């Protein structure tokens, strides 16, 4: 069964450094999403992406964040200058056209020191 | 607007006994409702979903949920808990924009 994959599974970085989290959505899906889950808290929506542009974003998704689909398969989340409070699990998800169900990747655990 | 309330942060059961994880929602649209499970250090796995078809929805691993519009509830049940069911469970509502709103999660603890 096709699945969403994410790399790396874990990343440790220093405050102020840039990180890029990578996702490979399910191949025929058109809608892509990033979420984060701070330890002990609920999953929060960050951004949705369709047709090579952001369709919706939350207030969390400020100028430090950007998303890109650099080729036909990858979907990336970049954090330009990481802060301690960016430490979280980041989930990528994708869904097909006219489908409600989003399929989630296994997540990247980001730790900012 | 939409919201989800998972009424219990933790539920503790003995192996072989029934499981009930409660979820109430609100939505301005006819909602789609989902339950996801997250095992430790794993991603989110879809257990089941309701998308305006049958109100009793069967999912994987013996779980099921019933959509009750009058009660705005979508509680998750399983007749007999297994040790492998120990995990975090998230109730999720999705409305017109397809941006889902997650509940805070319920941690299911299964005792031998």
Short mmCIF file of C-alpha atoms in Angstrom, two decimals:
data_model
loop_
_atom_site.label_atom_id
_atom_site.label_comp_id
_atom_site.label_asym_id
_atom_site.label_seq_id
_atom_site.Cartn_x
_atom_site.Cartn_y
_atom_site.Cartn_z
CA UNK A 1 0.00 0.00 0.00
CA UNK A 2 1.39 3.42 -0.89
CA UNK A 3 2.49 5.56 2.02
CA UNK A 4 3.86 8.96 2.84
CA UNK A 5 7.51 8.95 3.80
CA UNK A 6 9.52 11.56 5.68
CA UNK A 7 13.22 12.17 6.18
CA UNK A 8 15.04 12.46 8.44
CA UNK A 9 13.26 10.65 11.25
CA UNK A 10 15.15 12.71 13.83
CA UNK A 11 17.10 15.94 13.56
CA UNK A 12 19.01 17.88 16.17
CA UNK A 13 20.05 21.43 15.36
CA UNK A 14 21.38 24.53 17.04
CA UNK A 15 19.17 27.54 17.57
CA UNK A 16 19.40 29.91 14.63
CA UNK A 17 20.26 27.23 12.11
CA UNK A 18 18.17 26.44 9.06
CA UNK A 19 16.53 23.05 8.73
CA UNK A 20 14.77 21.38 5.84
CA UNK A 21 12.33 18.60 6.50
CA UNK A 22 11.52 16.37 3.57
CA UNK A 23 8.41 14.48 2.62
CA UNK A 24 7.48 12.23 -0.27
CA UNK A 25 3.68 12.23 -0.58
CA UNK A 26 1.67 9.44 -2.15
CA UNK A 27 2.36 9.65 -5.85
CA UNK A 28 -1.07 10.51 -7.26
CA UNK A 29 -2.04 12.90 -4.47
CA UNK A 30 -2.47 16.59 -5.20
CA UNK A 31 -2.86 18.21 -1.78
CA UNK A 32 -0.05 18.38 0.72
CA UNK A 33 0.08 19.45 4.33
CA UNK A 34 2.45 20.06 7.21
CA UNK A 35 1.48 19.72 10.86
CA UNK A 36 3.44 19.89 14.05
CA UNK A 37 2.99 18.34 17.46
CA UNK A 38 4.84 19.85 20.36
CA UNK A 39 5.55 17.24 23.01
CA UNK A 40 2.46 16.60 25.08
CA UNK A 41 0.26 18.86 23.00
CA UNK A 42 -2.16 18.31 20.18
CA UNK A 43 -1.41 18.15 16.50
CA UNK A 44 -1.55 21.61 14.93
CA UNK A 45 -2.06 22.52 11.29
CA UNK A 46 0.73 24.57 9.72
CA UNK A 47 0.11 24.84 5.99
CA UNK A 48 -1.61 23.30 3.00
CA UNK A 49 -0.23 23.30 -0.53
CA UNK A 50 -1.91 22.72 -3.87
CA UNK A 51 -0.95 23.42 -7.45
CA UNK A 52 2.45 24.73 -6.42
CA UNK A 53 1.19 27.32 -4.03
CA UNK A 54 0.08 27.68 -0.44
CA UNK A 55 -3.68 27.37 -0.16
CA UNK A 56 -4.03 27.88 3.58
CA UNK A 57 -1.72 28.55 6.48
CA UNK A 58 -2.12 28.94 10.20
CA UNK A 59 -0.85 31.75 12.40
CA UNK A 60 2.00 29.46 13.41
CA UNK A 61 3.32 29.50 9.85
CA UNK A 62 5.15 32.82 9.98
CA UNK A 63 7.95 34.22 7.82
CA UNK A 64 10.43 31.75 9.29
CA UNK A 65 8.64 28.90 7.54
CA UNK A 66 8.45 28.10 3.85
CA UNK A 67 7.31 25.15 1.78
CA UNK A 68 8.36 23.98 -1.61
CA UNK A 69 7.77 21.22 -4.07
CA UNK A 70 11.15 21.24 -5.77
CA UNK A 71 10.41 18.33 -8.08
CA UNK A 72 7.60 15.94 -8.88
CA UNK A 73 7.94 13.89 -5.75
CA UNK A 74 9.32 15.85 -2.78
CA UNK A 75 7.55 18.34 -0.56
CA UNK A 76 9.74 20.25 1.87
CA UNK A 77 9.30 22.42 4.94
CA UNK A 78 12.09 24.88 5.65
CA UNK A 79 12.59 26.67 8.92
CA UNK A 80 15.03 29.52 8.28
CA UNK A 81 16.28 30.31 11.75
CA UNK A 82 15.17 27.75 14.28
CA UNK A 83 14.05 28.67 17.76
CA UNK A 84 13.86 26.50 20.85
CA UNK A 85 10.09 26.46 20.59
CA UNK A 86 10.29 24.90 17.13
CA UNK A 87 11.20 21.62 18.81
CA UNK A 88 8.36 19.29 17.88
CA UNK A 89 7.31 16.36 15.77
CA UNK A 90 6.53 17.50 12.24
CA UNK A 91 4.10 15.49 10.18
CA UNK A 92 3.57 15.64 6.46
CA UNK A 93 0.27 14.50 4.96
CA UNK A 94 -1.24 14.19 1.52
CA UNK A 95 -4.62 13.49 0.03
CA UNK A 96 -6.07 12.82 -3.38
CA UNK A 97 -8.48 14.99 -5.32
CA UNK A 98 -12.01 15.01 -3.83
CA UNK A 99 -10.89 12.77 -0.99
CA UNK A 100 -11.29 13.79 2.62
CA UNK A 101 -8.81 11.40 4.10
CA UNK A 102 -5.31 12.65 4.65
CA UNK A 103 -2.53 10.11 4.89
CA UNK A 104 0.22 10.96 7.31
CA UNK A 105 3.89 10.24 7.24
CA UNK A 106 5.77 8.88 10.27
CA UNK A 107 7.02 12.31 11.26
CA UNK A 108 10.34 14.04 11.82
CA UNK A 109 11.29 14.74 15.40
CA UNK A 110 13.10 18.08 15.51
CA UNK A 111 15.08 19.10 18.55
CA UNK A 112 16.47 22.63 18.70
CA UNK A 113 19.22 23.19 21.25
CA UNK B 1 -15.70 26.91 12.55
CA UNK B 2 -15.08 23.49 13.95
CA UNK B 3 -13.76 21.99 17.15
CA UNK B 4 -13.18 18.64 18.77
CA UNK B 5 -13.29 17.69 22.42
CA UNK B 6 -11.85 14.44 23.62
CA UNK B 7 -13.38 14.05 27.00
CA UNK B 8 -10.68 11.92 28.59
CA UNK B 9 -6.95 12.57 28.50
CA UNK B 10 -6.26 9.04 29.75
CA UNK B 11 -8.30 5.84 29.69
CA UNK B 12 -7.10 2.76 31.52
CA UNK B 13 -8.55 -0.70 30.87
CA UNK B 14 -7.63 -4.29 31.51
CA UNK B 15 -6.78 -6.57 28.63
CA UNK B 16 -9.92 -8.27 27.33
CA UNK B 17 -12.32 -5.59 28.58
CA UNK B 18 -14.19 -3.08 26.41
CA UNK B 19 -12.71 0.22 25.31
CA UNK B 20 -14.61 3.50 25.05
CA UNK B 21 -12.84 6.67 23.92
CA UNK B 22 -15.16 9.66 23.84
CA UNK B 23 -15.23 12.45 21.29
CA UNK B 24 -17.60 15.36 20.80
CA UNK B 25 -17.38 17.76 17.91
CA UNK B 26 -18.84 20.94 16.53
CA UNK B 27 -18.84 21.98 12.92
CA UNK B 28 -20.54 24.55 10.73
CA UNK B 29 -20.53 22.06 7.89
CA UNK B 30 -21.64 18.47 7.55
CA UNK B 31 -18.53 17.05 9.10
CA UNK B 32 -16.24 14.24 8.21
CA UNK B 33 -14.87 12.56 11.29
CA UNK B 34 -11.80 10.43 11.77
CA UNK B 35 -9.99 8.51 14.43
CA UNK B 36 -6.22 8.21 14.17
CA UNK B 37 -3.91 6.17 16.36
CA UNK B 38 -0.33 7.04 17.21
CA UNK B 39 1.91 4.40 18.70
CA UNK B 40 5.05 5.58 20.50
CA UNK B 41 7.57 7.10 18.11
CA UNK B 42 5.33 6.31 15.15
CA UNK B 43 3.25 8.38 12.78
CA UNK B 44 -0.49 8.78 12.66
CA UNK B 45 -2.42 5.80 11.35
CA UNK B 46 -6.01 6.09 10.18
CA UNK B 47 -8.29 3.80 12.21
CA UNK B 48 -11.61 4.71 10.65
CA UNK B 49 -13.59 7.53 9.13
CA UNK B 50 -17.14 8.78 8.80
CA UNK B 51 -17.99 10.71 5.66
CA UNK B 52 -21.83 10.88 5.61
CA UNK B 53 -22.51 7.25 4.76
CA UNK B 54 -23.38 4.64 7.40
CA UNK B 55 -23.40 6.07 10.91
CA UNK B 56 -21.74 2.98 12.39
CA UNK B 57 -18.24 2.80 11.01
CA UNK B 58 -15.96 -0.18 11.30
CA UNK B 59 -12.23 0.29 11.24
CA UNK B 60 -9.05 -1.67 11.55
CA UNK B 61 -8.03 -3.81 14.52
CA UNK B 62 -11.61 -4.35 15.67
CA UNK B 63 -12.38 -0.69 16.39
CA UNK B 64 -15.63 0.95 15.46
CA UNK B 65 -17.29 4.30 16.00
CA UNK B 66 -20.83 5.59 15.81
CA UNK B 67 -21.72 9.01 14.46
CA UNK B 68 -24.57 10.49 16.51
CA UNK B 69 -25.64 13.81 15.08
CA UNK B 70 -28.12 14.55 17.85
CA UNK B 71 -25.38 14.17 20.44
CA UNK B 72 -22.59 15.59 18.23
CA UNK B 73 -20.53 12.59 19.22
CA UNK B 74 -18.24 10.12 17.53
CA UNK B 75 -17.10 7.76 20.26
CA UNK B 76 -14.59 5.02 19.52
CA UNK B 77 -15.19 1.53 20.87
CA UNK B 78 -13.67 -1.91 20.86
CA UNK B 79 -15.24 -4.96 22.52
CA UNK B 80 -12.02 -6.40 23.89
CA UNK B 81 -8.77 -4.52 24.47
CA UNK B 82 -5.43 -5.98 23.51
CA UNK B 83 -2.05 -4.99 24.88
CA UNK B 84 -1.06 -3.76 21.43
CA UNK B 85 -3.90 -1.21 21.53
CA UNK B 86 -1.98 0.90 24.03
CA UNK B 87 -1.37 4.16 22.17
CA UNK B 88 -2.54 7.75 21.74
CA UNK B 89 -5.84 8.18 19.94
CA UNK B 90 -6.91 11.35 18.14
CA UNK B 91 -10.40 12.31 17.09
CA UNK B 92 -10.37 14.63 14.08
CA UNK B 93 -13.09 16.68 12.41
CA UNK B 94 -12.87 18.04 8.89
CA UNK B 95 -15.32 20.46 7.36
CA UNK B 96 -15.62 22.40 4.16
CA UNK B 97 -12.02 23.47 3.88
CA UNK B 98 -10.58 19.97 4.37
CA UNK B 99 -8.28 21.37 7.05
CA UNK B 100 -8.76 18.99 9.92
CA UNK B 101 -8.95 19.96 13.55
CA UNK B 102 -7.44 17.52 15.98
CA UNK B 103 -8.58 16.74 19.48
CA UNK B 104 -6.00 16.79 22.25
CA UNK B 105 -5.73 13.02 22.23
CA UNK B 106 -6.60 10.23 24.62
CA UNK B 107 -3.91 7.97 25.93
CA UNK B 108 -5.15 4.38 26.14
CA UNK B 109 -3.43 2.29 28.78
CA UNK B 110 -3.99 -1.45 28.74
CA UNK B 111 -3.16 -3.48 31.83
CA UNK B 112 -2.44 -7.21 31.63
#
